[in-house]
PDB file of C-alpha atoms in Angstrom:
ATOM      1  CA  MET D   1      54.480  46.254  14.479  1.00  0.00           C
ATOM      2  CA  THR D   2      52.527  45.291  11.387  1.00  0.00           C
ATOM      3  CA  LYS D   3      48.815  45.989  10.943  1.00  0.00           C
ATOM      4  CA  THR D   4      48.135  42.279  11.016  1.00  0.00           C
ATOM      5  CA  ASN D   5      49.776  41.832  14.419  1.00  0.00           C
ATOM      6  CA  LYS D   6      47.918  44.875  15.828  1.00  0.00           C
ATOM      7  CA  SER D   7      44.593  43.495  14.610  1.00  0.00           C
ATOM      8  CA  HIS D   8      45.371  40.123  16.133  1.00  0.00           C
ATOM      9  CA  GLN D   9      46.198  41.689  19.505  1.00  0.00           C
ATOM     10  CA  LEU D  10      43.018  43.813  19.438  1.00  0.00           C
ATOM     11  CA  ARG D  11      40.900  40.730  18.828  1.00  0.00           C
ATOM     12  CA  ARG D  12      42.602  38.922  21.690  1.00  0.00           C
ATOM     13  CA  ARG D  13      42.135  41.951  23.939  1.00  0.00           C
ATOM     14  CA  TYR D  14      38.432  42.579  23.305  1.00  0.00           C
ATOM     15  CA  ASP D  15      37.068  39.158  22.396  1.00  0.00           C
ATOM     16  CA  PRO D  16      35.591  37.534  25.530  1.00  0.00           C
ATOM     17  CA  ALA D  17      37.029  34.281  26.718  1.00  0.00           C
ATOM     18  CA  PRO D  18      35.131  31.111  25.795  1.00  0.00           C
ATOM     19  CA  SER D  19      33.787  30.797  29.302  1.00  0.00           C
ATOM     20  CA  GLN D  20      32.493  34.378  29.190  1.00  0.00           C
ATOM     21  CA  SER D  21      30.728  33.696  25.872  1.00  0.00           C
ATOM     22  CA  ALA D  22      29.089  30.639  27.315  1.00  0.00           C
ATOM     23  CA  GLN D  23      27.974  32.621  30.353  1.00  0.00           C
ATOM     24  CA  ALA D  24      26.535  35.387  28.175  1.00  0.00           C
ATOM     25  CA  SER D  25      24.695  32.816  26.061  1.00  0.00           C
ATOM     26  CA  ASP D  26      23.326  31.153  29.200  1.00  0.00           C
ATOM     27  CA  LYS D  27      22.036  34.514  30.462  1.00  0.00           C
ATOM     28  CA  ILE D  28      20.225  35.176  27.185  1.00  0.00           C
ATOM     29  CA  GLU D  29      18.643  31.705  27.209  1.00  0.00           C
ATOM     30  CA  ALA D  30      17.631  31.974  30.882  1.00  0.00           C
ATOM     31  CA  SER D  31      16.046  35.360  30.334  1.00  0.00           C
ATOM     32  CA  GLY D  32      13.755  34.129  27.550  1.00  0.00           C
ATOM     33  CA  GLY D  33      15.867  35.514  24.735  1.00  0.00           C
ATOM     34  CA  PRO D  34      15.916  34.404  21.115  1.00  0.00           C
ATOM     35  CA  ASN D  35      17.733  31.203  21.948  1.00  0.00           C
ATOM     36  CA  GLU D  36      15.061  30.058  24.394  1.00  0.00           C
ATOM     37  CA  ALA D  37      13.422  27.618  21.930  1.00  0.00           C
ATOM     38  CA  VAL D  38      16.838  26.173  21.056  1.00  0.00           C
ATOM     39  CA  SER D  39      17.649  25.794  24.721  1.00  0.00           C
ATOM     40  CA  ILE D  40      14.368  23.945  25.368  1.00  0.00           C
ATOM     41  CA  SER D  41      14.874  21.610  22.445  1.00  0.00           C
ATOM     42  CA  ARG D  42      18.285  20.651  23.798  1.00  0.00           C
ATOM     43  CA  ASP D  43      16.943  20.008  27.289  1.00  0.00           C
ATOM     44  CA  PRO D  44      17.619  16.315  27.933  1.00  0.00           C
ATOM     45  CA  SER D  45      14.675  16.165  30.328  1.00  0.00           C
ATOM     46  CA  CYS D  46      12.259  16.804  27.387  1.00  0.00           C
ATOM     47  CA  THR D  47      13.765  13.941  25.428  1.00  0.00           C
ATOM     48  CA  GLU D  48      13.557  11.705  28.474  1.00  0.00           C
ATOM     49  CA  HIS D  49       9.915  12.700  28.998  1.00  0.00           C
ATOM     50  CA  ARG D  50       8.982  11.829  25.408  1.00  0.00           C
ATOM     51  CA  HIS D  51      10.805   8.539  25.643  1.00  0.00           C
ATOM     52  CA  SER D  52       9.144   7.742  28.973  1.00  0.00           C
ATOM     53  CA  HIS D  53       5.697   8.531  27.520  1.00  0.00           C
ATOM     54  CA  SER D  54       6.343   6.270  24.534  1.00  0.00           C
ATOM     55  CA  VAL D  55       7.473   3.454  26.821  1.00  0.00           C
ATOM     56  CA  ARG D  56       4.345   3.793  28.973  1.00  0.00           C
ATOM     57  CA  MET D  57       2.089   3.691  25.892  1.00  0.00           C
ATOM     58  CA  LYS D  58       3.804   0.559  24.619  1.00  0.00           C
ATOM     59  CA  ALA D  59       3.579  -1.043  28.056  1.00  0.00           C
ATOM     60  CA  ARG D  60      -0.164  -0.374  28.240  1.00  0.00           C
ATOM     61  CA  PHE D  61      -0.633  -1.841  24.769  1.00  0.00           C
ATOM     62  CA  ILE D  62       1.299  -4.985  25.719  1.00  0.00           C
ATOM     63  CA  ILE D  63      -0.806  -5.385  28.859  1.00  0.00           C
ATOM     64  CA  LEU D  64      -4.104  -4.871  27.029  1.00  0.00           C
ATOM     65  CA  LEU D  65      -3.267  -6.918  23.954  1.00  0.00           C
ATOM     66  CA  PRO D  66      -4.100 -10.357  25.443  1.00  0.00           C
ATOM     67  CA  LEU D  67      -7.491  -8.978  26.538  1.00  0.00           C
ATOM     68  CA  LEU D  68      -8.251  -7.296  23.233  1.00  0.00           C
ATOM     69  CA  LEU D  69      -7.278 -10.039  20.819  1.00  0.00           C
ATOM     70  CA  PRO D  70     -10.261 -12.260  21.687  1.00  0.00           C
ATOM     71  CA  LEU D  71     -12.562  -9.293  21.097  1.00  0.00           C
ATOM     72  CA  ALA D  72     -10.965  -8.565  17.743  1.00  0.00           C
ATOM     73  CA  GLY D  73     -10.910 -12.192  16.704  1.00  0.00           C
ATOM     74  CA  GLY D  74     -12.709 -12.571  13.409  1.00  0.00           C
ATOM     75  CA  GLN D  75     -13.242  -8.827  13.240  1.00  0.00           C
ATOM     76  CA  VAL D  76     -11.967  -6.382  10.644  1.00  0.00           C
ATOM     77  CA  TYR D  77      -9.166  -4.311  12.102  1.00  0.00           C
ATOM     78  CA  HIS D  78      -6.583  -1.884  10.743  1.00  0.00           C
ATOM     79  CA  TRP D  79      -3.632   0.046  12.108  1.00  0.00           C
ATOM     80  CA  GLY D  80      -4.128   3.617  13.271  1.00  0.00           C
ATOM     81  CA  PRO D  81      -7.128   5.492  14.688  1.00  0.00           C
ATOM     82  CA  CYS D  82     -10.688   5.209  13.412  1.00  0.00           C
ATOM     83  CA  PRO D  83     -11.506   7.025  10.161  1.00  0.00           C
ATOM     84  CA  GLN D  84     -14.075   9.812  10.154  1.00  0.00           C
ATOM     85  CA  PRO D  85     -16.471   9.179   7.242  1.00  0.00           C
ATOM     86  CA  GLU D  86     -19.199  11.626   6.307  1.00  0.00           C
ATOM     87  CA  VAL D  87     -22.660  10.813   7.673  1.00  0.00           C
ATOM     88  CA  GLN D  88     -26.195  11.388   6.424  1.00  0.00           C
ATOM     89  CA  PRO D  89     -26.826  15.138   6.110  1.00  0.00           C
ATOM     90  CA  ASN D  90     -30.035  16.528   7.630  1.00  0.00           C
ATOM     91  CA  PHE D  91     -30.683  13.205   9.325  1.00  0.00           C
ATOM     92  CA  GLU D  92     -34.263  12.791  10.643  1.00  0.00           C
ATOM     93  CA  LEU D  93     -34.343  10.352  13.536  1.00  0.00           C
ATOM     94  CA  GLN D  94     -38.123   9.927  13.591  1.00  0.00           C
ATOM     95  CA  LYS D  95     -38.089   8.660  10.017  1.00  0.00           C
ATOM     96  CA  TYR D  96     -35.329   6.189  10.861  1.00  0.00           C
ATOM     97  CA  LEU D  97     -37.210   4.556  13.745  1.00  0.00           C
ATOM     98  CA  GLY D  98     -38.907   1.218  13.267  1.00  0.00           C
ATOM     99  CA  ARG D  99     -37.748  -2.185  12.109  1.00  0.00           C
ATOM    100  CA  TRP D 100     -34.639  -2.801  10.022  1.00  0.00           C
ATOM    101  CA  TYR D 101     -33.360  -6.135   8.716  1.00  0.00           C
ATOM    102  CA  GLU D 102     -29.686  -6.944   8.336  1.00  0.00           C
ATOM    103  CA  ILE D 103     -28.843  -7.611   4.686  1.00  0.00           C
ATOM    104  CA  GLU D 104     -25.032  -7.722   4.776  1.00  0.00           C
ATOM    105  CA  LYS D 105     -22.355  -7.029   7.388  1.00  0.00           C
ATOM    106  CA  LEU D 106     -18.678  -7.102   8.192  1.00  0.00           C
ATOM    107  CA  PRO D 107     -17.812  -9.913  10.653  1.00  0.00           C
ATOM    108  CA  SER D 108     -18.877  -9.258  14.235  1.00  0.00           C
ATOM    109  CA  SER D 109     -18.266 -11.569  17.171  1.00  0.00           C
ATOM    110  CA  PHE D 110     -21.560 -10.641  18.867  1.00  0.00           C
ATOM    111  CA  GLU D 111     -23.698 -11.777  15.904  1.00  0.00           C
ATOM    112  CA  ARG D 112     -23.672 -15.545  15.558  1.00  0.00           C
ATOM    113  CA  GLY D 113     -27.142 -16.389  14.298  1.00  0.00           C
ATOM    114  CA  LYS D 114     -29.401 -15.672  11.330  1.00  0.00           C
ATOM    115  CA  CYS D 115     -32.491 -13.570  10.681  1.00  0.00           C
ATOM    116  CA  MET D 116     -30.918 -10.532  12.338  1.00  0.00           C
ATOM    117  CA  GLU D 117     -33.247  -7.572  12.788  1.00  0.00           C
ATOM    118  CA  THR D 118     -33.330  -4.412  14.902  1.00  0.00           C
ATOM    119  CA  ASN D 119     -36.270  -2.369  16.096  1.00  0.00           C
ATOM    120  CA  TYR D 120     -35.832   1.264  17.162  1.00  0.00           C
ATOM    121  CA  SER D 121     -38.392   3.201  19.207  1.00  0.00           C
ATOM    122  CA  MET D 122     -38.372   6.344  21.336  1.00  0.00           C
ATOM    123  CA  ARG D 123     -38.586   6.209  25.116  1.00  0.00           C
ATOM    124  CA  GLU D 124     -40.257   8.872  27.229  1.00  0.00           C
ATOM    125  CA  ASP D 125     -36.878  10.076  28.524  1.00  0.00           C
ATOM    126  CA  GLY D 126     -35.729  10.907  24.994  1.00  0.00           C
ATOM    127  CA  THR D 127     -33.403   7.923  24.577  1.00  0.00           C
ATOM    128  CA  ILE D 128     -33.895   5.318  21.866  1.00  0.00           C
ATOM    129  CA  LYS D 129     -34.858   1.756  22.695  1.00  0.00           C
ATOM    130  CA  VAL D 130     -32.877  -0.717  20.585  1.00  0.00           C
ATOM    131  CA  VAL D 131     -33.969  -4.356  20.377  1.00  0.00           C
ATOM    132  CA  ASN D 132     -31.744  -6.741  18.422  1.00  0.00           C
ATOM    133  CA  THR D 133     -33.215 -10.126  17.549  1.00  0.00           C
ATOM    134  CA  GLU D 134     -31.602 -13.136  15.915  1.00  0.00           C
ATOM    135  CA  GLN D 135     -32.381 -16.791  15.397  1.00  0.00           C
ATOM    136  CA  LEU D 136     -29.729 -19.021  16.939  1.00  0.00           C
ATOM    137  CA  LYS D 137     -29.891 -22.812  17.044  1.00  0.00           C
ATOM    138  CA  GLY D 138     -33.572 -22.781  16.255  1.00  0.00           C
ATOM    139  CA  LYS D 139     -34.489 -20.249  18.933  1.00  0.00           C
ATOM    140  CA  LEU D 140     -35.110 -16.526  18.847  1.00  0.00           C
ATOM    141  CA  LYS D 141     -32.851 -14.473  21.087  1.00  0.00           C
ATOM    142  CA  SER D 142     -33.244 -10.778  21.826  1.00  0.00           C
ATOM    143  CA  VAL D 143     -31.145  -8.178  23.585  1.00  0.00           C
ATOM    144  CA  GLU D 144     -32.241  -4.668  24.495  1.00  0.00           C
ATOM    145  CA  GLY D 145     -29.989  -1.628  24.438  1.00  0.00           C
ATOM    146  CA  THR D 146     -30.077   2.139  24.408  1.00  0.00           C
ATOM    147  CA  ALA D 147     -29.109   4.618  21.727  1.00  0.00           C
ATOM    148  CA  VAL D 148     -28.577   8.347  22.180  1.00  0.00           C
ATOM    149  CA  VAL D 149     -27.833  11.300  19.952  1.00  0.00           C
ATOM    150  CA  GLN D 150     -24.420  12.340  21.262  1.00  0.00           C
ATOM    151  CA  ASP D 151     -24.176  15.586  19.295  1.00  0.00           C
ATOM    152  CA  VAL D 152     -27.340  17.474  18.324  1.00  0.00           C
ATOM    153  CA  ASN D 153     -25.391  19.109  15.510  1.00  0.00           C
ATOM    154  CA  GLN D 154     -24.718  15.661  14.013  1.00  0.00           C
ATOM    155  CA  PRO D 155     -27.831  13.584  14.775  1.00  0.00           C
ATOM    156  CA  ALA D 156     -26.744  10.817  12.390  1.00  0.00           C
ATOM    157  CA  LYS D 157     -23.928   9.980  14.831  1.00  0.00           C
ATOM    158  CA  LEU D 158     -25.620   7.850  17.457  1.00  0.00           C
ATOM    159  CA  GLY D 159     -24.081   6.075  20.413  1.00  0.00           C
ATOM    160  CA  VAL D 160     -25.371   2.604  21.336  1.00  0.00           C
ATOM    161  CA  SER D 161     -24.846   0.554  24.477  1.00  0.00           C
ATOM    162  CA  PHE D 162     -26.238  -2.796  25.548  1.00  0.00           C
ATOM    163  CA  SER D 163     -25.032  -2.669  29.147  1.00  0.00           C
ATOM    164  CA  PHE D 164     -24.902  -0.179  32.010  1.00  0.00           C
ATOM    165  CA  PHE D 165     -21.240  -1.080  32.389  1.00  0.00           C
ATOM    166  CA  THR D 166     -20.088  -0.361  28.835  1.00  0.00           C
ATOM    167  CA  PRO D 167     -19.638   3.034  27.166  1.00  0.00           C
ATOM    168  CA  TYR D 168     -21.615   4.038  24.103  1.00  0.00           C
ATOM    169  CA  SER D 169     -20.239   2.680  20.845  1.00  0.00           C
ATOM    170  CA  ALA D 170     -20.375   4.630  17.621  1.00  0.00           C
ATOM    171  CA  TYR D 171     -23.388   3.916  15.427  1.00  0.00           C
ATOM    172  CA  TRP D 172     -23.170   6.231  12.436  1.00  0.00           C
ATOM    173  CA  ILE D 173     -25.765   6.333   9.686  1.00  0.00           C
ATOM    174  CA  LEU D 174     -23.719   7.111   6.599  1.00  0.00           C
ATOM    175  CA  SER D 175     -26.725   7.119   4.294  1.00  0.00           C
ATOM    176  CA  THR D 176     -30.392   6.172   4.257  1.00  0.00           C
ATOM    177  CA  ASP D 177     -33.572   6.882   2.329  1.00  0.00           C
ATOM    178  CA  TYR D 178     -35.572   5.828   5.441  1.00  0.00           C
ATOM    179  CA  GLU D 179     -37.908   3.628   3.394  1.00  0.00           C
ATOM    180  CA  THR D 180     -35.662   1.091   1.666  1.00  0.00           C
ATOM    181  CA  SER D 181     -32.048   0.837   2.831  1.00  0.00           C
ATOM    182  CA  ALA D 182     -29.372   2.232   5.139  1.00  0.00           C
ATOM    183  CA  ALA D 183     -25.583   2.134   5.419  1.00  0.00           C
ATOM    184  CA  VAL D 184     -24.390   2.002   9.038  1.00  0.00           C
ATOM    185  CA  TYR D 185     -20.818   2.169  10.320  1.00  0.00           C
ATOM    186  CA  SER D 186     -19.158   1.668  13.694  1.00  0.00           C
ATOM    187  CA  CYS D 187     -15.555   1.715  14.855  1.00  0.00           C
ATOM    188  CA  PHE D 188     -13.480   1.768  18.021  1.00  0.00           C
ATOM    189  CA  ASP D 189      -9.741   2.194  18.365  1.00  0.00           C
ATOM    190  CA  VAL D 190      -7.246   1.100  20.993  1.00  0.00           C
ATOM    191  CA  LEU D 191      -4.858   3.871  22.077  1.00  0.00           C
ATOM    192  CA  ARG D 192      -4.996   5.076  18.452  1.00  0.00           C
ATOM    193  CA  ILE D 193      -2.712   2.116  17.640  1.00  0.00           C
ATOM    194  CA  PHE D 194      -5.288   0.036  15.762  1.00  0.00           C
ATOM    195  CA  HIS D 195      -9.038   0.112  15.201  1.00  0.00           C
ATOM    196  CA  VAL D 196     -11.830  -2.422  14.720  1.00  0.00           C
ATOM    197  CA  GLU D 197     -14.522  -1.735  12.129  1.00  0.00           C
ATOM    198  CA  TYR D 198     -18.146  -2.790  11.771  1.00  0.00           C
ATOM    199  CA  ALA D 199     -20.462  -2.055   8.867  1.00  0.00           C
ATOM    200  CA  TRP D 200     -24.006  -3.049   8.034  1.00  0.00           C
ATOM    201  CA  ILE D 201     -26.329  -2.831   5.060  1.00  0.00           C
ATOM    202  CA  LEU D 202     -29.871  -2.643   6.406  1.00  0.00           C
ATOM    203  CA  GLY D 203     -33.208  -2.956   4.660  1.00  0.00           C
ATOM    204  CA  ARG D 204     -36.832  -2.394   5.556  1.00  0.00           C
ATOM    205  CA  THR D 205     -37.476  -5.863   4.153  1.00  0.00           C
ATOM    206  CA  ARG D 206     -35.586  -9.138   4.599  1.00  0.00           C
ATOM    207  CA  SER D 207     -34.159  -8.898   1.089  1.00  0.00           C
ATOM    208  CA  LEU D 208     -33.146  -6.097  -1.255  1.00  0.00           C
ATOM    209  CA  PRO D 209     -32.623  -5.958  -5.020  1.00  0.00           C
ATOM    210  CA  GLU D 210     -29.015  -6.506  -6.005  1.00  0.00           C
ATOM    211  CA  LYS D 211     -28.946  -3.050  -7.565  1.00  0.00           C
ATOM    212  CA  THR D 212     -29.816  -1.489  -4.212  1.00  0.00           C
ATOM    213  CA  ILE D 213     -27.183  -3.530  -2.362  1.00  0.00           C
ATOM    214  CA  THR D 214     -24.529  -2.476  -4.878  1.00  0.00           C
ATOM    215  CA  ALA D 215     -25.473   1.180  -4.418  1.00  0.00           C
ATOM    216  CA  VAL D 216     -25.115   0.906  -0.636  1.00  0.00           C
ATOM    217  CA  ARG D 217     -21.801  -0.924  -0.930  1.00  0.00           C
ATOM    218  CA  ASP D 218     -20.564   1.945  -3.114  1.00  0.00           C
ATOM    219  CA  ILE D 219     -21.284   4.325  -0.242  1.00  0.00           C
ATOM    220  CA  PHE D 220     -18.817   2.422   1.953  1.00  0.00           C
ATOM    221  CA  ILE D 221     -16.246   2.338  -0.822  1.00  0.00           C
ATOM    222  CA  ARG D 222     -16.470   6.105  -1.353  1.00  0.00           C
ATOM    223  CA  SER D 223     -16.007   6.506   2.406  1.00  0.00           C
ATOM    224  CA  HIS D 224     -12.771   4.451   2.185  1.00  0.00           C
ATOM    225  CA  ILE D 225     -14.237   1.644   4.284  1.00  0.00           C
ATOM    226  CA  GLY D 226     -13.118  -1.788   3.172  1.00  0.00           C
ATOM    227  CA  ILE D 227     -15.983  -4.184   2.449  1.00  0.00           C
ATOM    228  CA  GLU D 228     -13.996  -7.109   1.069  1.00  0.00           C
ATOM    229  CA  ARG D 229     -15.109  -9.254   4.014  1.00  0.00           C
ATOM    230  CA  MET D 230     -18.739  -8.160   3.964  1.00  0.00           C
ATOM    231  CA  ASP D 231     -21.044 -11.183   3.814  1.00  0.00           C
ATOM    232  CA  PRO D 232     -24.820 -11.556   3.290  1.00  0.00           C
ATOM    233  CA  THR D 233     -26.969 -12.363   6.313  1.00  0.00           C
ATOM    234  CA  ASP D 234     -29.204 -15.411   6.123  1.00  0.00           C
ATOM    235  CA  GLN D 235     -32.780 -14.104   6.171  1.00  0.00           C
ATOM    236  CA  GLU D 236     -34.564 -17.287   5.118  1.00  0.00           C
ATOM    237  CA  ASP D 237     -36.906 -19.439   7.228  1.00  0.00           C
ATOM    238  CA  CYS D 238     -37.291 -16.680   9.810  1.00  0.00           C
ATOM    239  CA  ASP D 239     -40.877 -17.516  10.822  1.00  0.00           C
ATOM    240  CA  LEU D 240     -40.322 -18.572  14.430  1.00  0.00           C
ATOM    241  CA  PRO D 241     -42.734 -17.074  16.985  1.00  0.00           C
ATOM    242  CA  PRO D 242     -41.527 -14.013  18.911  1.00  0.00           C
ATOM    243  CA  VAL D 243     -39.565 -14.530  22.127  1.00  0.00           C
TER     244      VAL D 243
END
């Protein structure tokens, strides 16, 4: 018998049968051996779970879409979750309180009038009273809400709500000198699929020099917030008596 034939017979004699190899591999995988991760990745139930989760997310989006489109109508929206721009460092809330006038803004469905202004004041319970006023069809209209500091480590990130039934919306002060102007940003996203943005340029007076407005707009640009649709707010003939 040649050496080749002997080697072939030895391999046939000592090599386990395919079924035995499969059994040995299964034992290693079941016992948490080195092939465990490979075994998990091949598990069809994991693939089915991921697919099922994706289907549920899409189904929720389809159900919510008819309800959300009217809210986003005329708004500025983008795909993906909300961005996370930097906010005013060392923000001092007490200095920010008082009256601010809206100079420019991105479109917002809840602002339909002119002469927009907001007055902030502290309540005894530590929350912030927010009163928005606008002139609409020759009449002054006001709405009162509440603002809170949601994270004491980031006091420039406020949350604002105008109803007991709605959660706090982001109200982030990106920059302010407290005495002249402020850049404010808000955003909410839907299942991290798309987000709706709001942005305001505020002033302590009803008008600001163009140089100041340009400087505030640059703050949004550096924060990668699109301001192409930002429009000036009409602040003329705003001498109606208070409501």
